[in-house]
PDB file of C-alpha atoms and ligand atoms in Angstrom:
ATOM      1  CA  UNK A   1      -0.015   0.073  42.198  1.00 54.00           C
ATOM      2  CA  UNK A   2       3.349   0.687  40.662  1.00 65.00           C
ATOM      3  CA  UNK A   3       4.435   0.315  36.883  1.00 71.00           C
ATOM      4  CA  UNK A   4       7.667  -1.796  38.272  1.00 78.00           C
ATOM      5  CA  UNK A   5       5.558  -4.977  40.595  1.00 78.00           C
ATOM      6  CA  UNK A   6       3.414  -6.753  38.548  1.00 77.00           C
ATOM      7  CA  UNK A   7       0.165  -6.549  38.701  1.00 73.00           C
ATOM      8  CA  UNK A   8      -1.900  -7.542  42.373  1.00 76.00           C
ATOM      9  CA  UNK A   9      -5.380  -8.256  39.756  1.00 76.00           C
ATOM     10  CA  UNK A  10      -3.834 -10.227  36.689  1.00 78.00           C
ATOM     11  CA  UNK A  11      -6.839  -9.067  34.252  1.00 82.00           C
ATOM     12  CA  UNK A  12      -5.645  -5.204  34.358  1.00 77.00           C
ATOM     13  CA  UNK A  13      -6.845  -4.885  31.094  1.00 79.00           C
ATOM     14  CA  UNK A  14     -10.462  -4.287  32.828  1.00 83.00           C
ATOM     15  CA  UNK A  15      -9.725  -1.981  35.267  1.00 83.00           C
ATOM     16  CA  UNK A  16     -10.720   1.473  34.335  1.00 87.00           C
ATOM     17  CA  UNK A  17      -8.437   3.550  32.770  1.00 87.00           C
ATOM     18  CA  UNK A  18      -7.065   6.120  34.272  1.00 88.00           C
ATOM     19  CA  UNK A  19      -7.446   9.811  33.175  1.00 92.00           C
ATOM     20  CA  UNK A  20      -3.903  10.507  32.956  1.00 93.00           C
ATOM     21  CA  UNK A  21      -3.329   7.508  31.377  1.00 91.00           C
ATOM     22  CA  UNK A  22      -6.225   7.974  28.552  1.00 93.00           C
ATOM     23  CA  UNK A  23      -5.082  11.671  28.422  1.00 96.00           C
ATOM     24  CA  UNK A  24      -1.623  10.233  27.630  1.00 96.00           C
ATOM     25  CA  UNK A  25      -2.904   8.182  24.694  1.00 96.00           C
ATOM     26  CA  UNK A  26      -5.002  10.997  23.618  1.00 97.00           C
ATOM     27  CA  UNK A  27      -1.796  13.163  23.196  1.00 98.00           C
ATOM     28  CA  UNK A  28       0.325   9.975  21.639  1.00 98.00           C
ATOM     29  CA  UNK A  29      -2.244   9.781  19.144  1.00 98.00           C
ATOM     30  CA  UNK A  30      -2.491  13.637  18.118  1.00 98.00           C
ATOM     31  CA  UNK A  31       1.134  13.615  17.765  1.00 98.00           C
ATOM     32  CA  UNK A  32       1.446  10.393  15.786  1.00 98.00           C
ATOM     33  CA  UNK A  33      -1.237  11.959  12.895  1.00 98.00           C
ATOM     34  CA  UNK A  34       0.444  15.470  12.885  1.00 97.00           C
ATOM     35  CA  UNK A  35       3.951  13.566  11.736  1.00 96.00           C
ATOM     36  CA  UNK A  36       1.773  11.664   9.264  1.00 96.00           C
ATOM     37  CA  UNK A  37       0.536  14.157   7.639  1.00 94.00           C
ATOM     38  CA  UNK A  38       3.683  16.177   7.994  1.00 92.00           C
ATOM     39  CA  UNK A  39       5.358  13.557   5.477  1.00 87.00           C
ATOM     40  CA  UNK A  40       3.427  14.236   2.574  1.00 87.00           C
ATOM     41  CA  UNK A  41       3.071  18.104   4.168  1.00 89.00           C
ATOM     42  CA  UNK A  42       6.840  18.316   3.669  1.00 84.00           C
ATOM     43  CA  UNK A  43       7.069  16.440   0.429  1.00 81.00           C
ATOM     44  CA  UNK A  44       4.960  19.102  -1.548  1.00 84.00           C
ATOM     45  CA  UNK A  45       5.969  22.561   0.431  1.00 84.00           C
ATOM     46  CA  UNK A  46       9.194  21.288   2.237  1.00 78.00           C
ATOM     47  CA  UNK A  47      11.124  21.680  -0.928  1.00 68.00           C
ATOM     48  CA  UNK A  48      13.669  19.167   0.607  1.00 64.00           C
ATOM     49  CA  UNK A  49      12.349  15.541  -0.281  1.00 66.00           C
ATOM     50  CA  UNK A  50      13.153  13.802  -3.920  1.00 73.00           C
ATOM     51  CA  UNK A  51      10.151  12.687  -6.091  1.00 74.00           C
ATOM     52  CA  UNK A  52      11.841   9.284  -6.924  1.00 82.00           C
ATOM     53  CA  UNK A  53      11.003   6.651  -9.465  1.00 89.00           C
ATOM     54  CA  UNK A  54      12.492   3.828  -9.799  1.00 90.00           C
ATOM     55  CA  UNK A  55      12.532   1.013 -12.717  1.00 94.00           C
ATOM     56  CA  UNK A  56      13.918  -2.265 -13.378  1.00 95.00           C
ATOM     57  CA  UNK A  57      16.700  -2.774 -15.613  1.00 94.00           C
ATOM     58  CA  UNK A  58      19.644  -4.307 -16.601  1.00 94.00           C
ATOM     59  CA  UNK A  59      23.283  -3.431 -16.603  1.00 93.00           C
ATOM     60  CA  UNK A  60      23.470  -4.104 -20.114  1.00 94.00           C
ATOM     61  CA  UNK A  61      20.357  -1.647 -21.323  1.00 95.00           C
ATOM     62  CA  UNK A  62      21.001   0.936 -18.525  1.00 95.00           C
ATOM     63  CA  UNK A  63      24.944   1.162 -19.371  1.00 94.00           C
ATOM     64  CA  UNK A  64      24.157   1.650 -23.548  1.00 95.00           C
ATOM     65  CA  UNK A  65      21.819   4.507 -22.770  1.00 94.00           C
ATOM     66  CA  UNK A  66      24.447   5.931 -20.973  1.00 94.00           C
ATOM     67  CA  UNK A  67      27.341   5.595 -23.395  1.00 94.00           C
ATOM     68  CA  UNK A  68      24.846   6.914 -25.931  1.00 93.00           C
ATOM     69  CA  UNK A  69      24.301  10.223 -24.129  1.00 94.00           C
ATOM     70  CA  UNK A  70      28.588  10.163 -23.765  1.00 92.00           C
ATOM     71  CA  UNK A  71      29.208   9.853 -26.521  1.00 92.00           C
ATOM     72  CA  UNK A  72      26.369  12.687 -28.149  1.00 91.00           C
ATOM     73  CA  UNK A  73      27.770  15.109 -25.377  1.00 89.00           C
ATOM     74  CA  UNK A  74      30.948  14.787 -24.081  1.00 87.00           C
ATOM     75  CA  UNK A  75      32.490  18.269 -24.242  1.00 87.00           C
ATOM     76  CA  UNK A  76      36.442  17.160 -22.813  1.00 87.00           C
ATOM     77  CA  UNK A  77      37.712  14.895 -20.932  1.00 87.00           C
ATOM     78  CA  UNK A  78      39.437  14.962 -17.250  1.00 87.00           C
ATOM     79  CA  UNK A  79      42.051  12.934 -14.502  1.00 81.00           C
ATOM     80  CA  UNK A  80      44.410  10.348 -15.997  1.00 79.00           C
ATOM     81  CA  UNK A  81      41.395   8.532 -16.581  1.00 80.00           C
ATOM     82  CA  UNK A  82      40.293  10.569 -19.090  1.00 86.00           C
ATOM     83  CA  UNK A  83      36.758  10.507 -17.456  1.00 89.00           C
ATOM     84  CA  UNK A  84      34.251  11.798 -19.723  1.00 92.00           C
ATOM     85  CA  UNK A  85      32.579  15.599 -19.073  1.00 92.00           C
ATOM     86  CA  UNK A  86      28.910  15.398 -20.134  1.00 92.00           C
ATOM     87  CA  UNK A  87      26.995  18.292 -20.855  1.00 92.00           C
ATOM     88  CA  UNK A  88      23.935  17.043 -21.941  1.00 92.00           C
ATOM     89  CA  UNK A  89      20.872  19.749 -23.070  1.00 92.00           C
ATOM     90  CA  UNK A  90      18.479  20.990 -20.416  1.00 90.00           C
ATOM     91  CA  UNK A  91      15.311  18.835 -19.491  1.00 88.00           C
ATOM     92  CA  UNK A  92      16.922  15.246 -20.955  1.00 91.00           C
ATOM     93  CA  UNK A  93      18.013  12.255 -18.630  1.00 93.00           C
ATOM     94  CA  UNK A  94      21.042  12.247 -17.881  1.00 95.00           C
ATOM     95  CA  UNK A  95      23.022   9.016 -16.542  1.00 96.00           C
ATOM     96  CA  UNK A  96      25.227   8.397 -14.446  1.00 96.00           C
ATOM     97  CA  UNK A  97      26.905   4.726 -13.751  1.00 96.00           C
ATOM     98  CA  UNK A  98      28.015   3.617 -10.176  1.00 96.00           C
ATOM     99  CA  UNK A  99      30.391   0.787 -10.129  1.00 94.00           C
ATOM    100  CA  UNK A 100      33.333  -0.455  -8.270  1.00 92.00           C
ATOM    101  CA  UNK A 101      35.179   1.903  -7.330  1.00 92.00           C
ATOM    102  CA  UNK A 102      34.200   5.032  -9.347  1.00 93.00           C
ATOM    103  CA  UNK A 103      31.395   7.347 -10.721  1.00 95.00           C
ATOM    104  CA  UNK A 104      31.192   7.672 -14.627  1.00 91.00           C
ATOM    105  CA  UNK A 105      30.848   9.944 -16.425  1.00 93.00           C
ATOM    106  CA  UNK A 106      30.986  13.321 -14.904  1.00 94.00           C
ATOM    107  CA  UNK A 107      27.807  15.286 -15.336  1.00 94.00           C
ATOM    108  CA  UNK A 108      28.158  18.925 -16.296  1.00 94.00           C
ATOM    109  CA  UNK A 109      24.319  20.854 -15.907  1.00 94.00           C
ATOM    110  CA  UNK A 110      22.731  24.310 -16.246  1.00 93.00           C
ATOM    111  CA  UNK A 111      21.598  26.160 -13.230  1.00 92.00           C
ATOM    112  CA  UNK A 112      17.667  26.887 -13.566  1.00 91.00           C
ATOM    113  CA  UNK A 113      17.380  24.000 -15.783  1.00 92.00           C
ATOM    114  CA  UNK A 114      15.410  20.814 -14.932  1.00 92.00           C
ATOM    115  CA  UNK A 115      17.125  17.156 -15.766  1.00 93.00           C
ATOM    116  CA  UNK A 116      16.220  13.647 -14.895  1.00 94.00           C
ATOM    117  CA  UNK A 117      19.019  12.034 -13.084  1.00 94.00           C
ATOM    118  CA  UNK A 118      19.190   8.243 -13.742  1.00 96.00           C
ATOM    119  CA  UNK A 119      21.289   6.191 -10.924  1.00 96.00           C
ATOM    120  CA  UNK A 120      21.921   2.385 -11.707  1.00 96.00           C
ATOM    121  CA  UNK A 121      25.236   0.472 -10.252  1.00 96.00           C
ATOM    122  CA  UNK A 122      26.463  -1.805 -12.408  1.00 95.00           C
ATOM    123  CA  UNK A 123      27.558  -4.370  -9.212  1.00 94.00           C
ATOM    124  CA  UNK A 124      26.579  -3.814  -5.643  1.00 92.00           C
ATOM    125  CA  UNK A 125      24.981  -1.634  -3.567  1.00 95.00           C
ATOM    126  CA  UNK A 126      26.185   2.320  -3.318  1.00 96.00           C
ATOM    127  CA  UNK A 127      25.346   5.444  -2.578  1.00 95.00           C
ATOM    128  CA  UNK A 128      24.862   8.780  -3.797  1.00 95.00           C
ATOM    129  CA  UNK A 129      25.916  11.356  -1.745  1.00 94.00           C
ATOM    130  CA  UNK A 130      25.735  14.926  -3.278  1.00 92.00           C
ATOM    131  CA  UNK A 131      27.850  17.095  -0.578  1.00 90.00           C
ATOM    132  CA  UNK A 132      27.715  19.920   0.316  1.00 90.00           C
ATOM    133  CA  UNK A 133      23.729  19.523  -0.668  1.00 84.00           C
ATOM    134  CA  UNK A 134      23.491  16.379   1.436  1.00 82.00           C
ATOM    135  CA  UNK A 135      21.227  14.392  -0.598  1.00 86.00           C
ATOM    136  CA  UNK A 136      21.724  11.012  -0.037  1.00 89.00           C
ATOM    137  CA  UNK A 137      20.083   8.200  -2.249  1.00 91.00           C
ATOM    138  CA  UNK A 138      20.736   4.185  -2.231  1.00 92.00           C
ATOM    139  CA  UNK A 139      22.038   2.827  -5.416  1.00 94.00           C
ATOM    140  CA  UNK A 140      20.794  -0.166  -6.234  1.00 93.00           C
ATOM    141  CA  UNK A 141      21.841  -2.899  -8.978  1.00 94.00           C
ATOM    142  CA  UNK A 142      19.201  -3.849 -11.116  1.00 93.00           C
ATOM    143  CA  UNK A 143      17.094  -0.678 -10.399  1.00 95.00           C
ATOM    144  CA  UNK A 144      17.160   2.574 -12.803  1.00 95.00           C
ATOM    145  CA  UNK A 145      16.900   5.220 -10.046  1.00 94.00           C
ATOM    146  CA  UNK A 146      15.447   8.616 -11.642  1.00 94.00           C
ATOM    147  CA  UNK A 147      15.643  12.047  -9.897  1.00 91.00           C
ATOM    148  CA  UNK A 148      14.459  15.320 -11.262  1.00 89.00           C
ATOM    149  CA  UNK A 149      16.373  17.590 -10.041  1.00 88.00           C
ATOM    150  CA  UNK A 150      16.491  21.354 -10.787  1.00 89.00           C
ATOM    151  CA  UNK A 151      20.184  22.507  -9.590  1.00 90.00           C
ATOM    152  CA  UNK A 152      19.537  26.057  -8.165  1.00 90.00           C
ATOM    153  CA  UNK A 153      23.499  27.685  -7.765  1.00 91.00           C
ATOM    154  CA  UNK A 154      26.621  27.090  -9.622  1.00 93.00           C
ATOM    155  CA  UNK A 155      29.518  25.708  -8.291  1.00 93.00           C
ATOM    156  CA  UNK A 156      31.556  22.373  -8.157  1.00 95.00           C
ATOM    157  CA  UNK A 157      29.512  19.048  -6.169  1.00 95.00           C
ATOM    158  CA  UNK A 158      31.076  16.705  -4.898  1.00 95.00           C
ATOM    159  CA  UNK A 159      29.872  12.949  -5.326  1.00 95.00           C
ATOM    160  CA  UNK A 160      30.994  10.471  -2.480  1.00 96.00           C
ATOM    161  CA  UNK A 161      29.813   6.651  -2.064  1.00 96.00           C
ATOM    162  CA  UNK A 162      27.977   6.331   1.302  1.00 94.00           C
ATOM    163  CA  UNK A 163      27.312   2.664   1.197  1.00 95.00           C
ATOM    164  CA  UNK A 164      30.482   0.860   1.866  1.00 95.00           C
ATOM    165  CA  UNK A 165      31.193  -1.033  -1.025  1.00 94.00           C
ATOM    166  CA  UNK A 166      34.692  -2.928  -0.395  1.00 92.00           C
ATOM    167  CA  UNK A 167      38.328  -1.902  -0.183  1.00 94.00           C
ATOM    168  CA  UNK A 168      38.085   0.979  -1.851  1.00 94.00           C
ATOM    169  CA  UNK A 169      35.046   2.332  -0.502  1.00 95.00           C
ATOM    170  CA  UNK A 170      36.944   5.524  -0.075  1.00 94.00           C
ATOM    171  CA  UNK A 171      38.280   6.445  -3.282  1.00 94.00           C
ATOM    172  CA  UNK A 172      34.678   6.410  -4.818  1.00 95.00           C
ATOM    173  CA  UNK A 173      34.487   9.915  -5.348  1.00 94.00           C
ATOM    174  CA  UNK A 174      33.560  12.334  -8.837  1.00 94.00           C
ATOM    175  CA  UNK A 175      32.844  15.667  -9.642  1.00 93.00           C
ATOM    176  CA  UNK A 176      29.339  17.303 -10.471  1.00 94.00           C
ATOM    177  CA  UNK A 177      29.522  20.601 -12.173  1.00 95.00           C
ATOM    178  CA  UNK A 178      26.395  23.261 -12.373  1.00 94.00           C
ATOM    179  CA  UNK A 179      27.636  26.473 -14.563  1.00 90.00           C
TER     180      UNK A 179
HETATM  181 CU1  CUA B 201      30.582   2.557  -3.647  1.00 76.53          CU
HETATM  182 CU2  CUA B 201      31.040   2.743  -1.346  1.00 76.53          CU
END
């Protein structure tokens, strides 16, 4: 019997099954519970994968809670722009807005020092791309998107949008700074 003809007995389902084949299903379903268990294997000792939570929200609530922590830490300013530089205290949530085309404001942290991230866009989808870390989360409108994040070496991020998001995709770029 060959895999390509069909079938000469049309109930093939009660034909005995083969040992290869049953030794084939055997190792299919071995390898399909070791990458289960890999994923939450990974997620606790893997040191890699984000423990996300996300909330509902509005544009509204999400963007005064970020003009309040701009406006209670904003240490200078930078571009034309005059885009805000936030450095708010260790351990406290920290937000940052994702709209078209830009990121606001720009986040100044600690090194060692553990913050919660907050990612909302105020319009459509985006997403977060933290290079040269390559950690890439969706931003979603209507969703407060929280990250705790620990940043472990100084240096200068860079932020890019990895959802396309319209013309100016492209230009939706910012700064993350970790002294
Ligand atoms: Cu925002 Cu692409």
């Amino acid at each position: 019997m060959s895999a390509i003809l069909p079938p000469e007995d049309r109930v093939w389902w009660k034909q005995p099954l083969d040992r290869v084949e049953g030794t084939w299903v055997v190792i299919a379903l071995i390898w399909c519970l070791i990458m289960f268990f890999m994923m939450p294997y990974w997620h606790v000792f893997g040191k890699q994968n984000l423990a996300n939570e996300a909330y509902r929200t509005t544009p509204e609530v999400y963007m005064k809670k970020a003009q309040d922590m701009v406006d209670k830490f904003t240490v200078r300013t930078e571009t034309d722009q005059k885009i805000p530089v936030v450095a708010p205290p260790a351990g406290s949530d920290v937000y940052l807005v994702a709209r078209l085309w830009s990121w606001w404001p720009i986040l100044e942290l600690e090194a060692g020092k553990s913050y919660r991230i907050h990612l909302m866009s105020m319009d459509w989808l985006h997403g977060f791309s933290l290079q040269p870390e390559n950690i890439n989360i969706q931003v979603h409108p209507g969703y407060d998107h929280v990250l705790t994040v620990q940043p472990t070496r100084a240096g200068t991020y860079s932020i890019i949008c990895n959802e396309y998001c319209g013309i100016n995709h492209h230009t939706m770029s910012s700064k993350l700074y970790v002294k």
